[in-house]
Coordinates of C-alpha atoms and ligand atoms in Angstrom, one line a residue:
M1 CA 0.0 0.0 0.0
S2 CA 1.3 3.5 -0.7
D3 CA -1.6 6.0 -0.7
L4 CA -1.7 7.8 2.6
H5 CA -5.0 9.7 1.9
V6 CA -8.1 9.4 -0.2
Y7 CA -10.9 11.8 -1.1
L8 CA -14.2 10.3 -0.1
I9 CA -17.8 11.3 -0.8
A10 CA -20.1 10.0 2.0
P11 CA -23.6 8.8 1.5
N12 CA -24.9 12.2 2.7
G13 CA -22.8 13.9 0.0
L14 CA -20.1 15.3 2.3
K15 CA -16.7 15.3 0.7
F16 CA -13.5 15.0 2.8
K17 CA -9.9 14.0 2.8
Q18 CA -9.6 10.7 4.7
P19 CA -6.1 9.7 6.0
L20 CA -5.3 6.1 5.6
G21 CA -1.8 5.7 7.0
L22 CA -0.2 5.2 10.3
F23 CA 0.1 8.4 12.4
I24 CA 3.5 8.3 14.1
D25 CA 5.4 11.3 15.4
N26 CA 2.8 13.6 13.8
E27 CA 3.6 12.2 10.3
W28 CA 1.7 9.9 8.1
R29 CA 3.5 6.7 7.2
S30 CA 3.0 3.6 5.2
S31 CA 2.8 0.3 7.1
S32 CA 6.1 -1.6 7.1
R33 CA 4.6 -4.7 5.6
G34 CA 2.5 -2.8 3.0
M35 CA -0.7 -4.5 4.2
G36 CA -4.1 -3.0 4.4
I37 CA -7.4 -3.6 6.2
P38 CA -10.6 -2.8 4.3
T39 CA -13.4 -1.1 6.2
I40 CA -16.9 -1.9 5.3
N41 CA -20.1 0.2 5.3
P42 CA -22.5 -2.0 7.3
A43 CA -25.5 -0.4 5.7
N44 CA -24.7 -1.8 2.2
E45 CA -21.8 -4.2 2.8
E46 CA -19.6 -2.2 0.4
E47 CA -16.0 -1.3 1.0
I48 CA -15.4 2.4 2.0
C49 CA -11.6 2.3 1.7
T50 CA -8.6 0.3 2.9
V51 CA -6.4 1.6 5.7
H52 CA -2.8 0.7 6.4
A53 CA -2.4 -2.1 8.9
A54 CA 0.5 -1.8 11.3
D55 CA 2.7 -4.7 12.3
T56 CA 4.9 -5.2 15.3
K57 CA 7.8 -3.1 13.7
D58 CA 5.4 -0.2 13.4
V59 CA 4.3 -0.6 17.0
D60 CA 8.0 -0.4 18.0
M61 CA 8.4 2.8 16.0
A62 CA 5.3 4.4 17.5
V63 CA 6.4 3.4 21.0
E64 CA 9.9 5.0 20.4
A65 CA 8.2 8.2 19.2
A66 CA 5.9 8.2 22.3
R67 CA 8.8 7.6 24.6
R68 CA 10.9 10.4 23.0
A69 CA 7.9 12.7 23.4
F70 CA 7.4 11.7 27.0
N71 CA 11.0 12.4 27.8
G72 CA 11.0 15.6 25.8
E73 CA 9.2 19.0 26.0
W74 CA 5.7 17.4 26.7
R75 CA 7.0 16.4 30.2
T76 CA 8.1 19.8 31.1
L77 CA 5.3 21.8 29.5
D78 CA 3.5 24.2 31.8
T79 CA 0.4 22.3 32.9
S80 CA -2.0 25.1 31.9
V81 CA -0.5 25.0 28.4
R82 CA -1.4 21.3 28.2
G83 CA -4.9 22.4 29.0
E84 CA -4.9 25.0 26.3
L85 CA -3.9 22.5 23.7
L86 CA -6.8 20.2 24.7
Y87 CA -9.2 23.2 24.5
K88 CA -7.9 23.9 21.0
L89 CA -8.4 20.2 20.1
A90 CA -12.0 20.4 21.4
G91 CA -12.5 23.5 19.2
L92 CA -11.2 21.7 16.1
I93 CA -13.5 18.8 16.7
E94 CA -16.4 21.3 16.9
Q95 CA -15.3 22.7 13.6
H96 CA -15.0 19.3 12.0
A97 CA -18.1 17.9 13.8
D98 CA -20.1 17.1 10.6
V99 CA -17.2 15.2 9.0
L100 CA -16.5 13.2 12.2
A101 CA -20.1 12.4 12.7
T102 CA -20.4 11.4 9.0
I103 CA -17.4 9.1 9.3
D104 CA -18.7 7.3 12.4
A105 CA -22.2 6.9 10.9
W106 CA -20.7 5.5 7.6
D107 CA -18.1 3.3 9.2
N108 CA -20.0 2.0 12.2
G109 CA -23.7 2.2 11.1
K110 CA -24.8 4.3 13.9
T111 CA -27.3 7.0 13.0
Y112 CA -25.8 10.3 11.9
H113 CA -28.1 12.0 14.4
A114 CA -26.6 10.1 17.3
A115 CA -23.0 10.4 16.0
R116 CA -23.4 14.2 15.7
N117 CA -25.4 14.9 18.9
E118 CA -24.1 12.3 21.2
D119 CA -20.7 11.0 20.1
V120 CA -19.1 14.1 18.8
V121 CA -20.7 16.3 21.4
G122 CA -19.5 13.8 24.1
A123 CA -15.9 14.0 22.7
I124 CA -15.9 17.8 22.9
S125 CA -17.2 17.7 26.5
L126 CA -14.6 15.2 27.5
L127 CA -11.8 17.3 26.0
R128 CA -13.0 20.5 27.7
Y129 CA -13.6 18.7 31.0
Y130 CA -10.1 17.3 31.1
A131 CA -8.5 20.4 29.7
G132 CA -9.8 22.0 32.9
W133 CA -8.1 19.3 35.0
S134 CA -4.7 19.7 33.4
D135 CA -3.5 22.4 35.8
K136 CA -5.4 21.0 38.8
I137 CA -3.7 17.8 39.5
H138 CA -2.4 18.3 43.0
G139 CA -0.5 16.1 45.4
K140 CA -0.6 16.5 49.1
V141 CA 1.6 17.2 52.1
I142 CA 1.8 14.9 55.1
D143 CA 3.1 16.3 58.3
P144 CA 3.7 13.4 60.7
N145 CA 5.9 15.0 63.4
A146 CA 8.4 17.8 64.1
D147 CA 11.2 15.8 62.5
K148 CA 9.6 15.0 59.3
L149 CA 7.6 16.3 56.3
A150 CA 6.5 14.3 53.3
Y151 CA 4.8 15.2 50.1
V152 CA 3.0 13.1 47.6
M153 CA 3.1 14.0 43.9
R154 CA 0.9 12.6 41.1
E155 CA 3.1 12.1 38.1
P156 CA 2.1 10.9 34.6
I157 CA 2.6 7.2 34.2
G158 CA 4.5 7.4 30.9
V159 CA 3.6 5.8 27.5
C160 CA 0.1 4.5 27.5
G161 CA -1.5 2.0 25.0
A162 CA -5.1 2.8 24.3
I163 CA -7.1 -0.1 22.7
I164 CA -10.4 1.2 21.3
P165 CA -13.6 -0.7 20.5
W166 CA -15.8 -0.2 17.5
N167 CA -19.1 0.8 19.2
F168 CA -18.2 4.4 19.9
P169 CA -15.1 4.9 17.7
L170 CA -14.5 8.6 18.3
V171 CA -15.8 9.1 21.8
N172 CA -14.3 6.0 23.3
M173 CA -10.9 7.1 22.0
V174 CA -11.3 10.6 23.4
T175 CA -12.4 9.1 26.8
K176 CA -8.9 7.8 27.0
V177 CA -6.9 10.4 25.1
A178 CA -8.2 13.4 27.0
P179 CA -7.4 12.4 30.6
A180 CA -4.1 10.7 29.5
L181 CA -2.9 13.9 27.9
A182 CA -4.2 16.2 30.6
A183 CA -2.1 14.1 33.1
G184 CA 1.0 14.5 30.9
N185 CA 1.2 11.0 29.3
T186 CA 1.9 10.1 25.7
L187 CA -0.1 7.5 23.8
I188 CA -0.3 4.8 21.2
V189 CA -3.9 4.5 20.1
K190 CA -5.1 1.4 18.4
A191 CA -8.4 1.9 16.7
A192 CA -10.7 -1.1 16.2
E193 CA -10.1 -2.7 12.8
Q194 CA -13.9 -2.6 12.1
T195 CA -14.1 1.2 12.5
P196 CA -10.7 2.8 11.9
L197 CA -11.6 6.0 10.1
S198 CA -12.5 8.6 12.7
A199 CA -9.4 7.9 14.7
L200 CA -7.3 8.7 11.7
Y201 CA -9.2 11.9 10.9
F202 CA -8.9 12.9 14.6
A203 CA -5.1 12.4 14.4
N204 CA -4.8 15.3 11.9
L205 CA -6.7 17.5 14.3
V206 CA -4.2 16.5 17.1
K207 CA -1.4 17.8 14.9
E208 CA -3.3 20.9 13.9
A209 CA -4.0 21.7 17.6
G210 CA -0.3 22.0 18.1
I211 CA 0.2 18.9 20.2
P212 CA 3.9 18.0 19.9
A213 CA 5.1 15.1 17.7
G214 CA 4.9 11.7 19.3
V215 CA 2.5 12.6 22.0
V216 CA -0.4 10.9 20.2
N217 CA 0.3 8.1 17.7
V218 CA -2.6 6.3 16.0
L219 CA -2.2 2.8 14.5
N220 CA -4.6 0.5 12.8
G221 CA -4.2 -3.2 12.9
T222 CA -5.8 -6.3 14.1
G223 CA -6.3 -7.0 17.8
R224 CA -4.5 -10.3 17.5
E225 CA -1.3 -8.8 16.1
V226 CA -1.1 -5.1 17.0
G227 CA -3.3 -5.2 20.1
S228 CA -1.3 -8.1 21.5
A229 CA 2.0 -6.4 20.7
I230 CA 0.9 -3.2 22.5
A231 CA -0.3 -5.2 25.5
A232 CA 3.0 -7.1 25.8
H233 CA 5.3 -4.2 24.8
A234 CA 8.2 -3.8 27.2
D235 CA 8.3 0.0 26.8
I236 CA 4.6 0.7 27.3
D237 CA 3.7 1.6 30.9
M238 CA 0.0 1.3 30.9
I239 CA -2.9 -0.2 28.9
T240 CA -6.3 1.3 28.9
F241 CA -8.8 -0.9 27.2
T242 CA -12.5 -0.9 26.3
G243 CA -14.0 -4.0 24.7
S244 CA -15.2 -7.5 25.3
T245 CA -14.5 -9.4 28.5
P246 CA -12.6 -12.3 26.8
T247 CA -10.3 -9.8 25.1
G248 CA -9.8 -7.9 28.4
K249 CA -8.7 -11.2 30.0
Q250 CA -6.2 -11.8 27.1
I251 CA -4.9 -8.2 27.4
M252 CA -4.3 -8.7 31.2
K253 CA -2.4 -11.9 30.5
N254 CA -0.2 -10.2 27.9
A255 CA 0.3 -7.1 30.1
A256 CA 1.4 -9.3 33.0
S257 CA 4.7 -10.1 31.3
T258 CA 5.9 -6.6 32.2
L259 CA 3.5 -5.9 35.1
K260 CA 1.8 -3.0 33.2
R261 CA -0.9 -1.0 34.8
V262 CA -4.2 -2.0 33.2
T263 CA -7.6 -0.5 33.2
L264 CA -10.3 -2.6 31.6
E265 CA -13.8 -1.5 30.7
T266 CA -15.4 -4.7 29.5
G267 CA -18.8 -6.3 29.0
G268 CA -22.1 -6.2 30.8
K269 CA -25.5 -7.6 31.1
S270 CA -27.0 -4.6 33.0
P271 CA -30.3 -5.2 34.8
M272 CA -33.2 -2.8 35.2
L273 CA -35.6 -3.3 38.1
V274 CA -39.1 -1.9 37.8
F275 CA -41.1 -1.8 41.1
P276 CA -44.9 -1.6 41.2
D277 CA -44.9 2.1 42.3
A278 CA -42.7 3.2 39.3
D279 CA -43.9 5.6 36.7
L280 CA -44.6 2.9 34.1
E281 CA -44.4 5.1 31.0
Q282 CA -41.1 6.6 32.0
A283 CA -39.7 3.1 32.9
V284 CA -40.7 1.9 29.5
R285 CA -39.1 4.9 27.7
W286 CA -35.8 4.8 29.6
G287 CA -35.7 1.0 29.4
H288 CA -36.2 1.2 25.6
R289 CA -33.4 3.8 25.2
G290 CA -31.2 1.9 27.6
I291 CA -31.1 -1.2 25.4
M292 CA -32.0 -0.1 21.9
S293 CA -29.8 2.9 21.5
N294 CA -26.6 2.5 19.3
Q295 CA -28.1 -0.7 17.9
G296 CA -27.8 -2.2 21.4
Q297 CA -24.0 -2.0 21.0
V298 CA -23.4 -0.4 24.4
C299 CA -21.5 -2.2 27.2
S300 CA -23.8 -0.8 29.9
A301 CA -27.0 -1.4 27.9
T302 CA -29.9 -2.3 30.2
S303 CA -30.3 -5.7 28.6
R304 CA -32.2 -7.6 31.4
I305 CA -35.4 -6.1 32.7
F306 CA -37.1 -7.4 35.8
V307 CA -40.6 -6.1 36.4
H308 CA -42.8 -6.6 39.4
A309 CA -45.5 -9.2 38.7
D310 CA -48.3 -6.7 39.4
I311 CA -47.3 -4.6 36.4
Y312 CA -45.5 -7.1 34.3
E313 CA -47.9 -7.7 31.5
D314 CA -48.6 -4.0 31.2
F315 CA -44.9 -3.3 31.0
V316 CA -44.3 -5.9 28.3
N317 CA -47.2 -4.6 26.2
Q318 CA -46.1 -1.0 26.5
F319 CA -42.5 -1.9 25.8
K320 CA -43.5 -3.6 22.6
A321 CA -45.6 -0.6 21.7
E322 CA -42.5 1.6 22.3
V323 CA -40.3 -0.5 20.1
E324 CA -42.9 -0.3 17.3
R325 CA -43.2 3.5 17.8
I326 CA -39.5 4.4 18.2
S327 CA -37.2 1.7 16.8
K328 CA -37.5 2.6 13.2
V329 CA -34.8 0.5 11.4
G330 CA -33.1 2.0 8.3
D331 CA -30.4 4.1 6.7
P332 CA -28.2 5.7 9.3
F333 CA -28.3 9.0 7.3
H334 CA -32.1 9.3 7.3
S335 CA -33.3 11.7 9.9
D336 CA -36.2 9.5 11.1
T337 CA -34.0 6.4 11.6
F338 CA -33.5 5.2 15.2
Q339 CA -31.6 2.0 14.5
G340 CA -29.0 1.4 11.8
P341 CA -27.3 -1.8 10.9
Q342 CA -25.1 -3.9 13.3
V343 CA -21.4 -3.0 12.8
T344 CA -20.2 -6.1 11.0
R345 CA -21.4 -9.4 9.6
D346 CA -19.9 -11.2 12.7
Q347 CA -22.0 -9.0 15.0
F348 CA -25.1 -9.5 12.8
D349 CA -24.6 -13.3 12.9
R350 CA -24.1 -13.2 16.6
V351 CA -27.3 -11.4 17.3
L352 CA -29.3 -13.6 15.0
S353 CA -27.8 -16.7 16.6
Y354 CA -29.0 -15.5 20.1
M355 CA -32.5 -15.0 18.6
E356 CA -32.5 -18.7 17.7
T357 CA -31.1 -19.6 21.1
G358 CA -33.9 -17.6 22.8
K359 CA -36.5 -19.5 20.8
R360 CA -34.9 -22.8 21.5
E361 CA -34.7 -22.0 25.2
G362 CA -38.5 -21.5 25.3
A363 CA -38.6 -17.7 26.0
R364 CA -41.7 -15.9 24.7
L365 CA -40.8 -13.9 21.6
V366 CA -42.7 -10.6 21.9
C367 CA -41.3 -8.9 18.8
G368 CA -38.3 -9.2 16.4
G369 CA -36.4 -12.5 16.4
K370 CA -35.1 -12.2 12.8
A371 CA -33.0 -10.1 10.4
F372 CA -34.6 -6.9 9.2
K373 CA -35.1 -7.0 5.5
N374 CA -34.8 -3.6 3.8
V375 CA -35.7 -2.9 0.2
R376 CA -32.2 -3.4 -1.1
G377 CA -31.7 -6.7 0.8
K378 CA -28.3 -5.5 1.8
G379 CA -26.8 -4.5 5.1
F380 CA -26.4 -6.0 8.6
Y381 CA -29.9 -5.0 9.9
V382 CA -31.7 -6.9 12.6
A383 CA -35.2 -6.5 13.9
P384 CA -35.3 -5.1 17.5
T385 CA -36.0 -8.1 19.6
V386 CA -37.8 -8.6 22.9
F387 CA -38.1 -11.9 24.7
A388 CA -40.3 -12.2 27.8
D389 CA -40.9 -14.9 30.5
V390 CA -37.2 -15.7 30.6
T391 CA -35.5 -17.6 33.4
D392 CA -32.1 -16.8 34.8
S393 CA -30.4 -20.0 33.6
M394 CA -31.0 -19.2 29.9
A395 CA -28.0 -18.2 27.8
I396 CA -30.0 -15.2 26.5
V397 CA -30.2 -14.0 30.2
Q398 CA -26.5 -14.7 31.1
D399 CA -24.6 -13.8 27.9
E400 CA -23.9 -10.3 26.5
V401 CA -25.6 -10.3 23.1
F402 CA -24.5 -6.7 22.2
G403 CA -27.5 -6.0 20.0
P404 CA -31.0 -4.5 20.1
F405 CA -32.1 -7.5 22.1
V406 CA -33.7 -7.4 25.6
V407 CA -35.0 -10.0 28.0
I408 CA -37.8 -9.4 30.4
A409 CA -38.9 -11.4 33.5
P410 CA -41.3 -10.9 36.4
F411 CA -40.3 -10.8 40.0
H412 CA -42.3 -10.8 43.3
E413 CA -40.0 -9.7 46.1
E414 CA -37.4 -6.9 46.4
S415 CA -34.8 -9.4 47.7
E416 CA -35.5 -11.7 44.8
A417 CA -35.1 -8.9 42.3
I418 CA -31.7 -7.9 43.8
K419 CA -30.5 -11.5 43.8
R420 CA -31.4 -11.9 40.2
A421 CA -29.9 -8.6 39.2
N422 CA -26.6 -9.8 40.7
S423 CA -26.7 -13.2 39.2
T424 CA -24.4 -12.8 36.2
V425 CA -20.6 -12.5 36.0
F426 CA -21.0 -8.8 35.0
G427 CA -21.5 -5.6 37.0
L428 CA -21.4 -2.5 34.9
G429 CA -24.7 -0.7 35.2
A430 CA -28.1 -1.2 36.8
S431 CA -31.3 0.8 36.7
V432 CA -33.9 1.0 39.5
F433 CA -37.4 2.4 38.9
T434 CA -39.4 3.3 42.0
K435 CA -40.9 6.4 43.6
D436 CA -39.9 5.1 47.0
I437 CA -36.6 6.8 47.9
S438 CA -35.7 4.4 50.7
R439 CA -36.2 1.4 48.4
A440 CA -34.2 3.1 45.6
L441 CA -31.2 3.7 47.9
R442 CA -31.5 0.3 49.6
V443 CA -31.5 -1.5 46.3
S444 CA -28.7 0.6 45.0
K445 CA -26.5 -0.4 47.9
R446 CA -27.1 -4.1 47.3
I447 CA -26.6 -4.2 43.6
Q448 CA -23.0 -5.1 42.6
S449 CA -22.4 -2.7 39.8
G450 CA -20.1 0.3 39.1
T451 CA -23.0 2.5 38.1
I452 CA -26.7 2.7 39.3
W453 CA -29.2 4.9 37.6
I454 CA -32.3 5.7 39.7
N455 CA -35.3 6.4 37.5
S456 CA -33.2 6.6 34.3
S457 CA -30.8 4.5 32.3
N458 CA -27.4 5.2 30.7
D459 CA -27.5 8.9 31.2
D460 CA -23.8 9.1 31.9
D461 CA -21.9 12.3 32.5
V462 CA -18.3 13.2 31.9
R463 CA -18.0 14.4 35.5
V464 CA -19.1 11.1 37.0
P465 CA -16.8 8.0 37.1
F466 CA -17.8 5.0 35.1
G467 CA -16.5 1.4 35.2
G468 CA -17.2 -2.1 36.3
Y469 CA -17.6 -4.5 39.2
K470 CA -16.8 -8.2 38.7
Q471 CA -16.0 -9.2 35.1
S472 CA -17.1 -5.8 33.8
G473 CA -13.5 -4.7 34.5
F474 CA -11.7 -2.4 36.8
G475 CA -10.4 1.2 36.8
R476 CA -12.7 4.1 36.2
E477 CA -13.1 6.5 33.3
M478 CA -14.5 10.0 33.4
G479 CA -14.7 12.3 36.4
E480 CA -11.7 12.9 38.7
E481 CA -11.0 9.1 38.9
G482 CA -10.7 9.1 35.2
I483 CA -7.6 11.3 35.4
E484 CA -6.2 9.7 38.5
A485 CA -6.0 6.5 36.6
F486 CA -3.4 8.1 34.3
T487 CA -1.2 9.2 37.2
I488 CA 1.2 7.4 39.5
T489 CA 2.0 8.4 43.1
K490 CA 5.5 9.5 44.2
S491 CA 6.1 10.0 47.9
V492 CA 9.0 12.2 49.0
H493 CA 10.2 12.0 52.6
I494 CA 12.0 15.0 54.0
N495 CA 14.1 14.7 57.1
L496 CA 13.9 18.0 59.1
N497 CA 15.8 17.2 62.2
A498 CA 16.3 13.5 62.9
R499 CA 20.0 12.4 63.2
L500 CA 21.0 8.8 62.9
Ligands
LIG1 P1 -15.2 -7.5 19.7 O1 -15.0 -8.9 20.1 O2 -16.6 -7.1 20.0 O3 -14.8 -7.2 18.3 P2 -12.9 -6.8 21.1 O4 -12.9 -6.6 22.6 O5 -12.2 -8.1 20.7 O6 -14.3 -6.6 20.6 O7 -12.2 -5.6 20.5 C1 -11.9 -4.3 21.1 C2 -10.5 -3.9 20.7 O8 -9.6 -4.8 21.2 C3 -10.3 -3.8 19.2 O9 -9.4 -2.6 19.0 C4 -9.5 -5.0 18.9 O10 -8.7 -5.0 17.8 C5 -8.7 -5.2 20.2 N1 -8.3 -6.6 20.4 C6 -8.8 -7.7 20.1 N2 -8.1 -8.8 20.5 C7 -7.0 -8.3 21.1 C8 -5.9 -8.9 21.8 N3 -5.8 -10.2 21.9 N4 -5.0 -8.0 22.4 C9 -5.2 -6.7 22.3 N5 -6.2 -6.1 21.7 C10 -7.1 -6.9 21.1

C-alpha cells in the first residue's frame, strides 16, 4: 500500500480527505509490511476504503516516538499549556463535527443524528472537561511530626497504550486520550479494525491543535497482532482498554509479562428493576433507550429487565408498543431512523444466533427475532427483539448479546429482584425504577455494579466516574477518577531534624 490519503464522498454527499496511513510522530507513514485492512459500510456491505495495517515493527516505531515525546518537551510543558492544547483540540472537533459524525455513521452504522449529537458532542465535552483538569492535578503534604515532612506527587505514568472498541469509535478514544494527555502521558492509540476512520481523521486535528510530535500516535491493525503487541510491549507503561470481557482477559495476561498497569472496561448484562410504584411510562421509555440505542451495542445497555409481577404484562405490552413507535430501522443517514445496521457481519450473525437460542430455550418472543429486510436486501440489519418470561439460567439472560435484544422477566419480592440482578458475572450498570426513595437507595446499595441509575438508564456524564464491578472490568473512566487512573504516586520523605 502506498496511498496515505483518499478523497471520499459519503452517502450524505459530504466530501472530505480521509487519512489512511499510520500516524507516528505527527507524520503519516505507510505500514512496514504494506498490508491493508478494508473497512466496510455495514448499511450496504460495500468497502469504504482500505487503511494501512501496522505490524509489530510499526508498533515499536510508535512506542519509540511516544517515549521520546514523553521524555521531551511534553514532560516539562506548563500544565496550563497542556490544558490550552486540549481546549484547542476540542474547538477543532467542533469545527469538524459534521465530518467526524459522518465518518462514524458511515463506518459504524450508527445514526448520523446520534453520531453528531451524542458521540461528537461527548468527545468535545470530554476534552473540555479534562482540559480544565490539566493544571489542577495536585499532590498533598503529610506532616507526621516535628522531624519530618513528606509530600506526595501525582506524576504521569508514561507511555500508554489505548485499545479502542468499534461501538463508539471517536468518543471512546477521546475518553482515554483526553485524561491521559491532561495528566501528561503520551499515547499509542489502536483503533478497532472494524471502524478505523474517525481515529485517523482525529489524528490530523491533534497535529493541527499543536500537540507535539509523538504525544499521540494512531495505529490501525488487528487485535491479535497489533493489540497483543501493544499489551505485551516492554516500553509501554499502561494499557487502557475498552472491549469485550474475553479480550480484556487476554490483554491482562499479555500485560502481566511486564506488570503493566491495566484499566479494563469490558462487557455487561446490566439489569433494570421496575417496582410496582414506578412511573410505568417513564420506565418503558428509559428502558427502551437503555437497550435499543446505538443498535444495542453499548457495554452498559440495560439488557435484562425485571418487572414486578403486578405490572409485568402492562410493562411488556407497553415496551412492545414503544419498540414499534420508536425503533425505526433503516439508513443511518435518514433523519427518522432510530436503529442502523449492526457494525459487522460477525455481530449481525451473533445477534441472529442469540435470537435462535432464545426461541430454543423457550422464551416468549414478543417482537423481532429475525433479520430486518430492507428494500435493497443488503446491510447488517436486525429487527429489534424482545423476549419475555425468561428464566435466569437461559443463555440469553446470562450472555452479553450486544445488539437490540432485551429479555424481560417478572419478580415478586425486592430481595429476589436484587439477587437476580446480581446473578451474572458482570457488574457494569443497573437501573432502578421506583418512587420510594428508601427502596431506591436500599436496592442501589445491594446491587453489585459500578453505576446505578435511579429512574433513568445510561444517562452518563463526563463528570461522574464510570467502570465495572466483577467481570465488567476495573479502573474508572470520566470524572476525577478518570484522570487519577493516568497518574502514579510518588512519595517524598524530608528529614527536618532527625539524626542517625
Ligand atoms: P469484539 O470482540 O466485539 O470485536 P474486542 O474486545 O475483541 O471486541 O475488540 C476491542 C478492541 O480490542 C479492538 O481494537 C480489537 O482490535 C482489540 N483486540 C482484540 N483482540 C485483542 C488482543 N488479543 N489483544 C489486544 N487487543 C485486542
